[in-house]
PDB file of C-alpha atoms in Angstrom:
ATOM      1  CA  MET A   1      -0.161  -0.320  -0.410  1.00  0.00           C
ATOM      2  CA  ALA A   2       1.124   3.182  -0.529  1.00  0.00           C
ATOM      3  CA  LYS A   3      -0.316   6.673   0.194  1.00  0.00           C
ATOM      4  CA  HIS A   4      -1.680   9.876  -2.109  1.00  0.00           C
ATOM      5  CA  ILE A   5      -4.149  12.210  -2.738  1.00  0.00           C
ATOM      6  CA  GLU A   6      -7.309  11.678  -5.014  1.00  0.00           C
ATOM      7  CA  PHE A   7     -10.508  13.550  -5.043  1.00  0.00           C
ATOM      8  CA  SER A   8     -13.937  12.751  -6.040  1.00  0.00           C
ATOM      9  CA  ALA A   9     -15.511  16.058  -6.924  1.00  0.00           C
ATOM     10  CA  THR A  10     -14.162  19.289  -8.656  1.00  0.00           C
ATOM     11  CA  GLY A  11     -14.874  22.066  -6.170  1.00  0.00           C
ATOM     12  CA  GLY A  12     -12.724  24.150  -4.021  1.00  0.00           C
ATOM     13  CA  PRO A  13      -8.818  22.473  -2.243  1.00  0.00           C
ATOM     14  CA  GLU A  14     -11.542  21.224   0.366  1.00  0.00           C
ATOM     15  CA  VAL A  15     -12.270  18.076  -2.121  1.00  0.00           C
ATOM     16  CA  LEU A  16      -8.852  16.776  -1.542  1.00  0.00           C
ATOM     17  CA  ARG A  17      -8.263  13.385   0.282  1.00  0.00           C
ATOM     18  CA  TYR A  18      -5.060  12.027   1.527  1.00  0.00           C
ATOM     19  CA  CYS A  19      -5.774   7.414   1.458  1.00  0.00           C
ATOM     20  CA  GLU A  20      -3.843   5.061   0.680  1.00  0.00           C
ATOM     21  CA  PHE A  21      -4.464   2.947  -2.444  1.00  0.00           C
ATOM     22  CA  THR A  22      -2.340  -0.182  -4.171  1.00  0.00           C
ATOM     23  CA  PRO A  23       0.254   0.917  -6.862  1.00  0.00           C
ATOM     24  CA  VAL A  24       0.183  -1.589  -9.936  1.00  0.00           C
ATOM     25  CA  ASP A  25       3.085  -2.395 -11.906  1.00  0.00           C
ATOM     26  CA  PRO A  26       4.004   0.142 -14.735  1.00  0.00           C
ATOM     27  CA  ALA A  27       2.785  -0.763 -17.736  1.00  0.00           C
ATOM     28  CA  SER A  28       5.162  -1.653 -21.036  1.00  0.00           C
ATOM     29  CA  ASP A  29       6.855   1.844 -21.549  1.00  0.00           C
ATOM     30  CA  GLU A  30       6.570   2.842 -17.676  1.00  0.00           C
ATOM     31  CA  VAL A  31       9.250   2.936 -15.206  1.00  0.00           C
ATOM     32  CA  GLN A  32       7.411   2.834 -11.503  1.00  0.00           C
ATOM     33  CA  VAL A  33       8.661   5.591  -9.583  1.00  0.00           C
ATOM     34  CA  GLU A  34       9.548   6.982  -5.900  1.00  0.00           C
ATOM     35  CA  ASN A  35       8.815   9.915  -5.436  1.00  0.00           C
ATOM     36  CA  LYS A  36      11.204  12.030  -3.575  1.00  0.00           C
ATOM     37  CA  ALA A  37       9.555  15.659  -4.343  1.00  0.00           C
ATOM     38  CA  ILE A  38       6.334  16.998  -6.157  1.00  0.00           C
ATOM     39  CA  GLY A  39       5.863  19.576  -7.671  1.00  0.00           C
ATOM     40  CA  ILE A  40       3.150  21.747  -6.776  1.00  0.00           C
ATOM     41  CA  ASN A  41       1.535  23.629 -10.249  1.00  0.00           C
ATOM     42  CA  TYR A  42      -0.880  26.621 -10.549  1.00  0.00           C
ATOM     43  CA  ILE A  43      -2.235  24.451 -13.823  1.00  0.00           C
ATOM     44  CA  ASP A  44      -2.885  22.072 -10.178  1.00  0.00           C
ATOM     45  CA  THR A  45      -5.956  23.904  -9.608  1.00  0.00           C
ATOM     46  CA  TYR A  46      -7.045  24.239 -12.288  1.00  0.00           C
ATOM     47  CA  VAL A  47      -7.624  20.781 -12.709  1.00  0.00           C
ATOM     48  CA  ARG A  48      -9.294  19.853  -9.514  1.00  0.00           C
ATOM     49  CA  SER A  49     -11.113  22.920  -9.702  1.00  0.00           C
ATOM     50  CA  GLY A  50     -13.101  21.398 -13.169  1.00  0.00           C
ATOM     51  CA  LEU A  51     -12.097  24.415 -15.180  1.00  0.00           C
ATOM     52  CA  TYR A  52      -9.790  21.893 -16.568  1.00  0.00           C
ATOM     53  CA  PRO A  53     -11.771  18.187 -16.468  1.00  0.00           C
ATOM     54  CA  PRO A  54     -10.283  15.140 -15.486  1.00  0.00           C
ATOM     55  CA  ALA A  55     -11.120  12.269 -17.714  1.00  0.00           C
ATOM     56  CA  SER A  56     -12.189  10.962 -15.166  1.00  0.00           C
ATOM     57  CA  LEU A  57     -13.462  10.652 -11.476  1.00  0.00           C
ATOM     58  CA  PRO A  58     -12.120  10.093  -8.776  1.00  0.00           C
ATOM     59  CA  SER A  59      -9.027  11.482  -9.654  1.00  0.00           C
ATOM     60  CA  GLY A  60      -5.281  11.917  -9.023  1.00  0.00           C
ATOM     61  CA  LEU A  61      -3.854  15.073  -9.126  1.00  0.00           C
ATOM     62  CA  GLY A  62      -0.581  16.321 -10.186  1.00  0.00           C
ATOM     63  CA  THR A  63       2.128  15.916 -13.013  1.00  0.00           C
ATOM     64  CA  GLU A  64       5.311  16.774 -11.750  1.00  0.00           C
ATOM     65  CA  ALA A  65       7.828  15.054  -9.439  1.00  0.00           C
ATOM     66  CA  ALA A  66      11.222  13.890  -8.796  1.00  0.00           C
ATOM     67  CA  GLY A  67      12.217  10.414  -7.673  1.00  0.00           C
ATOM     68  CA  ILE A  68      14.068   7.330  -7.971  1.00  0.00           C
ATOM     69  CA  VAL A  69      13.229   4.476 -10.369  1.00  0.00           C
ATOM     70  CA  THR A  70      11.723   1.461  -7.935  1.00  0.00           C
ATOM     71  CA  LYS A  71      10.100  -0.872 -11.354  1.00  0.00           C
ATOM     72  CA  VAL A  72      10.388  -0.505 -15.074  1.00  0.00           C
ATOM     73  CA  GLY A  73       8.412  -1.724 -18.035  1.00  0.00           C
ATOM     74  CA  SER A  74       9.274  -4.565 -20.147  1.00  0.00           C
ATOM     75  CA  ASN A  75      10.152  -2.621 -23.577  1.00  0.00           C
ATOM     76  CA  VAL A  76      11.880   0.409 -21.027  1.00  0.00           C
ATOM     77  CA  ALA A  77      15.709   0.856 -22.600  1.00  0.00           C
ATOM     78  CA  SER A  78      16.688   4.312 -20.918  1.00  0.00           C
ATOM     79  CA  ILE A  79      15.892   4.354 -17.914  1.00  0.00           C
ATOM     80  CA  LYS A  80      17.134   1.161 -14.784  1.00  0.00           C
ATOM     81  CA  VAL A  81      16.244   0.067 -11.473  1.00  0.00           C
ATOM     82  CA  GLY A  82      17.632   2.793  -9.323  1.00  0.00           C
ATOM     83  CA  ASP A  83      18.058   6.138 -11.643  1.00  0.00           C
ATOM     84  CA  ARG A  84      17.335   9.570 -10.673  1.00  0.00           C
ATOM     85  CA  VAL A  85      14.909  10.995 -12.733  1.00  0.00           C
ATOM     86  CA  VAL A  86      12.508  14.168 -12.722  1.00  0.00           C
ATOM     87  CA  TYR A  87       9.094  14.425 -14.417  1.00  0.00           C
ATOM     88  CA  ALA A  88       6.261  16.841 -15.657  1.00  0.00           C
ATOM     89  CA  GLN A  89       3.433  16.503 -17.907  1.00  0.00           C
ATOM     90  CA  SER A  90       2.564  12.420 -16.436  1.00  0.00           C
ATOM     91  CA  ALA A  91      -0.599  11.300 -16.246  1.00  0.00           C
ATOM     92  CA  VAL A  92      -2.169  12.913 -13.225  1.00  0.00           C
ATOM     93  CA  GLY A  93      -1.059  11.176  -9.442  1.00  0.00           C
ATOM     94  CA  ALA A  94       2.149  12.636  -9.144  1.00  0.00           C
ATOM     95  CA  TYR A  95       0.393  13.732  -5.755  1.00  0.00           C
ATOM     96  CA  SER A  96       1.721  10.156  -4.614  1.00  0.00           C
ATOM     97  CA  GLU A  97       4.137   8.805  -2.797  1.00  0.00           C
ATOM     98  CA  VAL A  98       4.327   6.359  -6.163  1.00  0.00           C
ATOM     99  CA  HIS A  99       3.646   7.114  -9.863  1.00  0.00           C
ATOM    100  CA  ASN A 100       4.176   5.090 -12.364  1.00  0.00           C
ATOM    101  CA  VAL A 101       4.943   7.432 -15.584  1.00  0.00           C
ATOM    102  CA  PRO A 102       5.443   6.744 -19.472  1.00  0.00           C
ATOM    103  CA  GLU A 103       9.083   6.410 -20.159  1.00  0.00           C
ATOM    104  CA  SER A 104       9.189   9.456 -22.572  1.00  0.00           C
ATOM    105  CA  LYS A 105       8.218  11.810 -19.474  1.00  0.00           C
ATOM    106  CA  LEU A 106      11.062  11.290 -18.143  1.00  0.00           C
ATOM    107  CA  ALA A 107      14.624  12.434 -17.893  1.00  0.00           C
ATOM    108  CA  LEU A 108      17.116  11.670 -16.412  1.00  0.00           C
ATOM    109  CA  LEU A 109      18.287  13.577 -13.271  1.00  0.00           C
ATOM    110  CA  PRO A 110      22.441  14.684 -12.999  1.00  0.00           C
ATOM    111  CA  ASP A 111      23.523  14.381  -9.385  1.00  0.00           C
ATOM    112  CA  GLU A 112      25.069  18.109  -8.910  1.00  0.00           C
ATOM    113  CA  ILE A 113      20.501  18.834  -8.403  1.00  0.00           C
ATOM    114  CA  SER A 114      18.258  17.664  -5.335  1.00  0.00           C
ATOM    115  CA  PHE A 115      14.607  16.672  -6.400  1.00  0.00           C
ATOM    116  CA  GLU A 116      13.649  19.697  -4.437  1.00  0.00           C
ATOM    117  CA  GLN A 117      15.642  21.423  -6.856  1.00  0.00           C
ATOM    118  CA  ALA A 118      14.278  19.035  -9.858  1.00  0.00           C
ATOM    119  CA  ALA A 119      10.507  19.219  -8.834  1.00  0.00           C
ATOM    120  CA  ALA A 120      10.618  22.605  -8.258  1.00  0.00           C
ATOM    121  CA  SER A 121      11.696  23.738 -11.433  1.00  0.00           C
ATOM    122  CA  PHE A 122      10.680  20.908 -13.979  1.00  0.00           C
ATOM    123  CA  LEU A 123       7.600  22.491 -15.726  1.00  0.00           C
ATOM    124  CA  LYS A 124       7.812  25.744 -15.017  1.00  0.00           C
ATOM    125  CA  GLY A 125      11.512  26.044 -16.056  1.00  0.00           C
ATOM    126  CA  LEU A 126      10.178  23.896 -18.954  1.00  0.00           C
ATOM    127  CA  THR A 127       7.755  26.793 -19.353  1.00  0.00           C
ATOM    128  CA  VAL A 128      10.458  29.345 -19.423  1.00  0.00           C
ATOM    129  CA  TYR A 129      12.709  27.553 -22.367  1.00  0.00           C
ATOM    130  CA  TYR A 130       9.457  26.984 -24.418  1.00  0.00           C
ATOM    131  CA  LEU A 131       8.836  30.902 -23.813  1.00  0.00           C
ATOM    132  CA  PHE A 132      11.842  32.426 -24.703  1.00  0.00           C
ATOM    133  CA  ASN A 133      13.353  30.283 -27.116  1.00  0.00           C
ATOM    134  CA  LEU A 134      10.179  28.720 -29.068  1.00  0.00           C
ATOM    135  CA  THR A 135       7.496  30.569 -28.208  1.00  0.00           C
ATOM    136  CA  HIS A 136       9.738  33.961 -28.877  1.00  0.00           C
ATOM    137  CA  LYS A 137      12.942  34.200 -29.053  1.00  0.00           C
ATOM    138  CA  ILE A 138      13.748  36.866 -26.249  1.00  0.00           C
ATOM    139  CA  GLN A 139      17.744  38.871 -27.831  1.00  0.00           C
ATOM    140  CA  ALA A 140      19.967  40.281 -25.497  1.00  0.00           C
ATOM    141  CA  GLY A 141      19.155  43.693 -24.989  1.00  0.00           C
ATOM    142  CA  GLU A 142      14.894  42.859 -25.650  1.00  0.00           C
ATOM    143  CA  THR A 143      12.613  44.069 -23.575  1.00  0.00           C
ATOM    144  CA  PHE A 144       9.558  42.757 -22.495  1.00  0.00           C
ATOM    145  CA  LEU A 145       6.713  42.596 -19.892  1.00  0.00           C
ATOM    146  CA  PHE A 146       5.876  39.510 -17.909  1.00  0.00           C
ATOM    147  CA  HIS A 147       3.406  39.353 -14.659  1.00  0.00           C
ATOM    148  CA  ALA A 148       3.307  37.464 -11.809  1.00  0.00           C
ATOM    149  CA  ALA A 149       7.031  37.774 -11.845  1.00  0.00           C
ATOM    150  CA  ALA A 150       7.393  36.178  -8.558  1.00  0.00           C
ATOM    151  CA  GLY A 151       5.480  34.018  -9.208  1.00  0.00           C
ATOM    152  CA  GLY A 152       6.477  29.885  -9.626  1.00  0.00           C
ATOM    153  CA  VAL A 153       7.410  30.501 -13.664  1.00  0.00           C
ATOM    154  CA  GLY A 154       7.917  34.033 -13.108  1.00  0.00           C
ATOM    155  CA  LEU A 155      11.216  34.111 -10.094  1.00  0.00           C
ATOM    156  CA  ILE A 156      13.533  31.110 -12.649  1.00  0.00           C
ATOM    157  CA  ALA A 157      11.865  33.826 -15.626  1.00  0.00           C
ATOM    158  CA  CYS A 158      13.448  36.753 -14.077  1.00  0.00           C
ATOM    159  CA  GLN A 159      16.301  34.957 -13.247  1.00  0.00           C
ATOM    160  CA  TRP A 160      16.581  33.450 -16.850  1.00  0.00           C
ATOM    161  CA  ALA A 161      15.830  37.269 -18.607  1.00  0.00           C
ATOM    162  CA  LYS A 162      19.478  37.945 -16.458  1.00  0.00           C
ATOM    163  CA  ALA A 163      21.541  35.330 -18.131  1.00  0.00           C
ATOM    164  CA  LEU A 164      20.444  36.400 -20.871  1.00  0.00           C
ATOM    165  CA  GLY A 165      21.330  39.569 -20.473  1.00  0.00           C
ATOM    166  CA  ALA A 166      18.108  40.539 -21.663  1.00  0.00           C
ATOM    167  CA  LYS A 167      15.059  43.622 -19.352  1.00  0.00           C
ATOM    168  CA  LEU A 168      12.815  42.022 -17.879  1.00  0.00           C
ATOM    169  CA  ILE A 169       9.532  44.012 -16.491  1.00  0.00           C
ATOM    170  CA  GLY A 170       7.636  41.922 -13.904  1.00  0.00           C
ATOM    171  CA  THR A 171       4.198  42.927 -12.690  1.00  0.00           C
ATOM    172  CA  VAL A 172       4.311  41.857  -8.872  1.00  0.00           C
ATOM    173  CA  GLY A 173       1.494  42.526  -5.706  1.00  0.00           C
ATOM    174  CA  SER A 174       3.125  44.021  -3.378  1.00  0.00           C
ATOM    175  CA  ASP A 175       6.883  45.689  -2.005  1.00  0.00           C
ATOM    176  CA  GLU A 176       7.771  42.366  -1.274  1.00  0.00           C
ATOM    177  CA  LYS A 177       7.167  40.355  -4.244  1.00  0.00           C
ATOM    178  CA  ALA A 178       9.167  42.869  -6.042  1.00  0.00           C
ATOM    179  CA  SER A 179      12.262  43.312  -3.971  1.00  0.00           C
ATOM    180  CA  LEU A 180      11.998  39.107  -4.972  1.00  0.00           C
ATOM    181  CA  ALA A 181      11.692  40.128  -9.006  1.00  0.00           C
ATOM    182  CA  LYS A 182      14.137  42.119  -8.525  1.00  0.00           C
ATOM    183  CA  ALA A 183      16.931  40.436  -6.749  1.00  0.00           C
ATOM    184  CA  ALA A 184      16.161  37.688  -9.141  1.00  0.00           C
ATOM    185  CA  GLY A 185      17.335  39.757 -12.131  1.00  0.00           C
ATOM    186  CA  ALA A 186      13.883  41.760 -13.258  1.00  0.00           C
ATOM    187  CA  TRP A 187      15.109  44.827 -15.013  1.00  0.00           C
ATOM    188  CA  GLN A 188      11.388  47.112 -13.261  1.00  0.00           C
ATOM    189  CA  THR A 189       8.651  45.914 -11.472  1.00  0.00           C
ATOM    190  CA  ILE A 190       5.323  47.350 -11.377  1.00  0.00           C
ATOM    191  CA  ASN A 191       3.104  47.291  -8.579  1.00  0.00           C
ATOM    192  CA  TYR A 192      -0.606  46.402  -9.713  1.00  0.00           C
ATOM    193  CA  HIS A 193      -1.942  47.204  -6.743  1.00  0.00           C
ATOM    194  CA  ARG A 194      -0.604  50.983  -6.381  1.00  0.00           C
ATOM    195  CA  GLU A 195       0.536  51.955 -10.840  1.00  0.00           C
ATOM    196  CA  ASN A 196      -1.126  51.603 -13.642  1.00  0.00           C
ATOM    197  CA  ILE A 197       0.511  48.589 -15.941  1.00  0.00           C
ATOM    198  CA  VAL A 198      -0.328  50.343 -18.770  1.00  0.00           C
ATOM    199  CA  GLU A 199       1.312  53.447 -17.451  1.00  0.00           C
ATOM    200  CA  ARG A 200       4.099  52.797 -15.809  1.00  0.00           C
ATOM    201  CA  VAL A 201       5.207  51.293 -18.835  1.00  0.00           C
ATOM    202  CA  LEU A 202       4.575  54.014 -21.383  1.00  0.00           C
ATOM    203  CA  ASP A 203       7.132  55.256 -18.645  1.00  0.00           C
ATOM    204  CA  ILE A 204       9.542  52.645 -18.503  1.00  0.00           C
ATOM    205  CA  THR A 205      10.005  52.035 -22.627  1.00  0.00           C
ATOM    206  CA  GLY A 206      10.105  56.271 -23.056  1.00  0.00           C
ATOM    207  CA  GLY A 207       6.338  56.066 -25.146  1.00  0.00           C
ATOM    208  CA  GLU A 208       7.697  52.912 -26.670  1.00  0.00           C
ATOM    209  CA  LYS A 209       5.803  49.692 -25.472  1.00  0.00           C
ATOM    210  CA  VAL A 210       7.297  45.753 -25.763  1.00  0.00           C
ATOM    211  CA  GLY A 211       6.926  44.157 -28.326  1.00  0.00           C
ATOM    212  CA  VAL A 212       5.860  40.605 -27.102  1.00  0.00           C
ATOM    213  CA  VAL A 213       3.518  40.422 -23.074  1.00  0.00           C
ATOM    214  CA  TYR A 214       4.198  37.155 -21.048  1.00  0.00           C
ATOM    215  CA  ASP A 215       0.733  36.424 -18.900  1.00  0.00           C
ATOM    216  CA  SER A 216      -0.269  34.193 -16.778  1.00  0.00           C
ATOM    217  CA  VAL A 217      -2.629  36.252 -15.045  1.00  0.00           C
ATOM    218  CA  GLY A 218      -5.656  36.081 -17.833  1.00  0.00           C
ATOM    219  CA  LYS A 219      -9.154  37.655 -17.304  1.00  0.00           C
ATOM    220  CA  GLU A 220      -7.665  40.483 -14.965  1.00  0.00           C
ATOM    221  CA  THR A 221      -4.655  41.918 -17.694  1.00  0.00           C
ATOM    222  CA  TRP A 222      -5.920  41.359 -20.514  1.00  0.00           C
ATOM    223  CA  LEU A 223      -6.739  44.499 -22.221  1.00  0.00           C
ATOM    224  CA  ASP A 224      -3.857  46.051 -20.243  1.00  0.00           C
ATOM    225  CA  SER A 225      -1.696  43.894 -21.399  1.00  0.00           C
ATOM    226  CA  LEU A 226      -2.878  44.294 -25.167  1.00  0.00           C
ATOM    227  CA  ASP A 227      -1.913  48.144 -24.401  1.00  0.00           C
ATOM    228  CA  CYS A 228       1.119  47.426 -23.309  1.00  0.00           C
ATOM    229  CA  LEU A 229       2.545  45.929 -27.127  1.00  0.00           C
ATOM    230  CA  LYS A 230       3.572  47.642 -29.361  1.00  0.00           C
ATOM    231  CA  ARG A 231       2.243  48.403 -32.905  1.00  0.00           C
ATOM    232  CA  GLN A 232       2.238  43.761 -34.538  1.00  0.00           C
ATOM    233  CA  GLY A 233       3.708  43.066 -31.379  1.00  0.00           C
ATOM    234  CA  LEU A 234       2.880  39.618 -29.593  1.00  0.00           C
ATOM    235  CA  MET A 235       0.231  38.703 -26.736  1.00  0.00           C
ATOM    236  CA  VAL A 236       1.364  35.431 -25.290  1.00  0.00           C
ATOM    237  CA  SER A 237      -1.148  34.213 -22.950  1.00  0.00           C
ATOM    238  CA  PHE A 238      -0.410  31.548 -21.240  1.00  0.00           C
ATOM    239  CA  GLY A 239      -2.492  31.109 -17.608  1.00  0.00           C
ATOM    240  CA  ASN A 240      -5.915  31.748 -16.094  1.00  0.00           C
ATOM    241  CA  ALA A 241      -4.568  31.878 -12.390  1.00  0.00           C
ATOM    242  CA  SER A 242      -7.474  35.508 -12.184  1.00  0.00           C
ATOM    243  CA  GLY A 243     -10.079  33.561 -14.529  1.00  0.00           C
ATOM    244  CA  PRO A 244     -10.014  32.760 -18.506  1.00  0.00           C
ATOM    245  CA  VAL A 245     -10.139  35.268 -20.740  1.00  0.00           C
ATOM    246  CA  THR A 246     -13.729  34.554 -23.087  1.00  0.00           C
ATOM    247  CA  GLY A 247     -15.715  36.252 -25.417  1.00  0.00           C
ATOM    248  CA  VAL A 248     -12.927  38.279 -26.919  1.00  0.00           C
ATOM    249  CA  ASN A 249     -13.343  39.843 -30.642  1.00  0.00           C
ATOM    250  CA  LEU A 250     -10.712  39.241 -32.356  1.00  0.00           C
ATOM    251  CA  GLY A 251     -11.005  42.581 -34.540  1.00  0.00           C
ATOM    252  CA  ILE A 252      -9.173  44.323 -31.217  1.00  0.00           C
ATOM    253  CA  LEU A 253      -5.944  43.077 -32.685  1.00  0.00           C
ATOM    254  CA  ASN A 254      -6.925  44.869 -35.053  1.00  0.00           C
ATOM    255  CA  GLN A 255      -7.784  48.264 -33.575  1.00  0.00           C
ATOM    256  CA  LYS A 256      -4.415  48.077 -30.944  1.00  0.00           C
ATOM    257  CA  GLY A 257      -2.178  47.948 -34.021  1.00  0.00           C
ATOM    258  CA  SER A 258      -2.202  44.628 -35.454  1.00  0.00           C
ATOM    259  CA  LEU A 259      -1.152  42.115 -33.357  1.00  0.00           C
ATOM    260  CA  PHE A 260       0.092  39.175 -32.490  1.00  0.00           C
ATOM    261  CA  LEU A 261      -1.812  36.576 -30.106  1.00  0.00           C
ATOM    262  CA  THR A 262      -1.039  32.852 -29.438  1.00  0.00           C
ATOM    263  CA  ARG A 263      -1.861  30.897 -26.447  1.00  0.00           C
ATOM    264  CA  PRO A 264       0.191  27.854 -26.332  1.00  0.00           C
ATOM    265  CA  SER A 265       1.143  25.173 -23.764  1.00  0.00           C
ATOM    266  CA  LEU A 266       4.320  23.141 -22.972  1.00  0.00           C
ATOM    267  CA  ASN A 267       3.191  19.875 -24.460  1.00  0.00           C
ATOM    268  CA  GLY A 268       2.294  21.977 -27.669  1.00  0.00           C
ATOM    269  CA  TYR A 269       6.313  22.325 -27.649  1.00  0.00           C
ATOM    270  CA  ILE A 270       8.223  19.826 -26.127  1.00  0.00           C
ATOM    271  CA  THR A 271       6.728  16.359 -27.620  1.00  0.00           C
ATOM    272  CA  THR A 272       8.934  13.571 -27.715  1.00  0.00           C
ATOM    273  CA  ARG A 273      11.861  12.420 -26.345  1.00  0.00           C
ATOM    274  CA  GLU A 274      14.690  14.167 -27.777  1.00  0.00           C
ATOM    275  CA  GLU A 275      12.508  17.508 -27.936  1.00  0.00           C
ATOM    276  CA  LEU A 276      12.771  16.802 -23.618  1.00  0.00           C
ATOM    277  CA  ALA A 277      16.005  16.176 -23.428  1.00  0.00           C
ATOM    278  CA  GLU A 278      17.562  19.224 -25.566  1.00  0.00           C
ATOM    279  CA  ALA A 279      15.052  21.252 -22.724  1.00  0.00           C
ATOM    280  CA  SER A 280      16.042  19.832 -20.016  1.00  0.00           C
ATOM    281  CA  LYS A 281      20.108  19.396 -20.509  1.00  0.00           C
ATOM    282  CA  THR A 282      19.114  23.704 -20.987  1.00  0.00           C
ATOM    283  CA  LEU A 283      17.765  24.255 -17.980  1.00  0.00           C
ATOM    284  CA  PHE A 284      19.665  21.664 -15.482  1.00  0.00           C
ATOM    285  CA  ASP A 285      22.876  23.274 -17.044  1.00  0.00           C
ATOM    286  CA  LEU A 286      21.415  26.917 -16.304  1.00  0.00           C
ATOM    287  CA  ILE A 287      21.303  25.603 -12.512  1.00  0.00           C
ATOM    288  CA  ALA A 288      24.555  23.605 -12.262  1.00  0.00           C
ATOM    289  CA  SER A 289      26.360  27.341 -12.963  1.00  0.00           C
ATOM    290  CA  GLY A 290      23.580  29.329 -10.169  1.00  0.00           C
ATOM    291  CA  LYS A 291      22.270  31.092 -13.012  1.00  0.00           C
ATOM    292  CA  ILE A 292      19.050  29.438 -11.708  1.00  0.00           C
ATOM    293  CA  ASN A 293      18.556  29.336  -8.059  1.00  0.00           C
ATOM    294  CA  MET A 294      15.606  27.364  -6.902  1.00  0.00           C
ATOM    295  CA  ASP A 295      16.065  27.842  -3.192  1.00  0.00           C
ATOM    296  CA  ILE A 296      12.327  26.541  -1.879  1.00  0.00           C
ATOM    297  CA  PRO A 297      10.828  28.690   1.664  1.00  0.00           C
ATOM    298  CA  GLU A 298      10.759  25.640   4.280  1.00  0.00           C
ATOM    299  CA  ASN A 299       7.148  27.634   4.989  1.00  0.00           C
ATOM    300  CA  GLN A 300       6.304  26.472   0.739  1.00  0.00           C
ATOM    301  CA  GLN A 301       7.652  22.591   1.641  1.00  0.00           C
ATOM    302  CA  PHE A 302       4.350  20.531   2.443  1.00  0.00           C
ATOM    303  CA  PRO A 303       4.135  16.816   3.900  1.00  0.00           C
ATOM    304  CA  LEU A 304       1.506  15.312   0.653  1.00  0.00           C
ATOM    305  CA  SER A 305      -0.937  15.204   3.859  1.00  0.00           C
ATOM    306  CA  GLU A 306      -0.684  18.937   3.867  1.00  0.00           C
ATOM    307  CA  ALA A 307      -1.912  18.989   0.048  1.00  0.00           C
ATOM    308  CA  VAL A 308      -5.359  21.586   1.123  1.00  0.00           C
ATOM    309  CA  ARG A 309      -3.131  24.038   2.661  1.00  0.00           C
ATOM    310  CA  ALA A 310      -1.084  23.685   0.174  1.00  0.00           C
ATOM    311  CA  HIS A 311      -3.872  24.033  -2.268  1.00  0.00           C
ATOM    312  CA  GLN A 312      -4.714  26.921  -0.111  1.00  0.00           C
ATOM    313  CA  MET A 313      -1.863  29.698   0.053  1.00  0.00           C
ATOM    314  CA  LEU A 314      -1.433  28.600  -3.347  1.00  0.00           C
ATOM    315  CA  GLU A 315      -4.766  29.683  -3.822  1.00  0.00           C
ATOM    316  CA  SER A 316      -4.327  33.305  -1.409  1.00  0.00           C
ATOM    317  CA  ARG A 317      -1.406  34.141  -3.310  1.00  0.00           C
ATOM    318  CA  ALA A 318       0.729  34.172   0.226  1.00  0.00           C
ATOM    319  CA  THR A 319       3.445  32.499  -2.003  1.00  0.00           C
ATOM    320  CA  HIS A 320       6.138  33.132  -4.121  1.00  0.00           C
ATOM    321  CA  GLY A 321       8.091  30.781  -5.823  1.00  0.00           C
ATOM    322  CA  SER A 322       7.775  27.392  -6.339  1.00  0.00           C
ATOM    323  CA  SER A 323       6.288  25.237  -3.863  1.00  0.00           C
ATOM    324  CA  LEU A 324       6.572  21.368  -2.739  1.00  0.00           C
ATOM    325  CA  LEU A 325       4.757  18.088  -1.136  1.00  0.00           C
ATOM    326  CA  ILE A 326       7.304  16.021   0.559  1.00  0.00           C
ATOM    327  CA  PRO A 327       6.174  12.399   1.183  1.00  0.00           C
TER     328      PRO A 327
END
């Protein structure tokens, strides 16, 4: 027997239950991982709430963790028992002591990176990788806007932008979070609770605005994001923390300067083992070199049994950076 988190109805954090289950052997193309650290991501709240409905109920939750391989399927060739691995984009169920994961979703974890660093950074870091390399290629010296700069993805983005020599303008919800984003590498910050985002972007850029906006907030920042873009700029909407953007009249893109709009996701960019290997190597090299630091606050490392409290803190925006569940 093992312990995991499951839910039988969608809703608030209170629907999550910590319970026993009987693990099954991995399929021929899977490995079984004994999780040592589990990543908590905002997308997990979308699945739990029903915004992204699970395939069936009851359902597990979570797609990211790091641990040690304990069993391998008969057709698995590149992974062996005892390997240190990290995964994201697995079938839901990573909020668990053990989880069966397709070989294609696994990356070998270098010895110099801890399980905690890996689980805190993998999905978020791969997200920044595709945003900065594939959705739009960020160049040295380029100025751009990134919402929620003190969040899990945001703090990695600040550090990545600094490593590239780019100028990230980050929106944050408090002066404390502004300090965190600046310390991580943000060029400028905007506290949206007391500053007008569009006015500050115009001021920072000398009236030029920016060529690309990365927006994971959604409904609350949609119009402001468009108004921060220069002519023929790119709006990258990659999340819905404040609710989904709905009822969009595409004519607004014309009215605001022949803008481009994309709604990307990780599984639209990293779909093969080769793509995963390239992306993970880039991320791990940045972490190993110290250019990306993955210190996780002690009060954001929760026992697996406290997934409800972890989700409550995440959705209250009381966290910064990454949070973990520890089996």
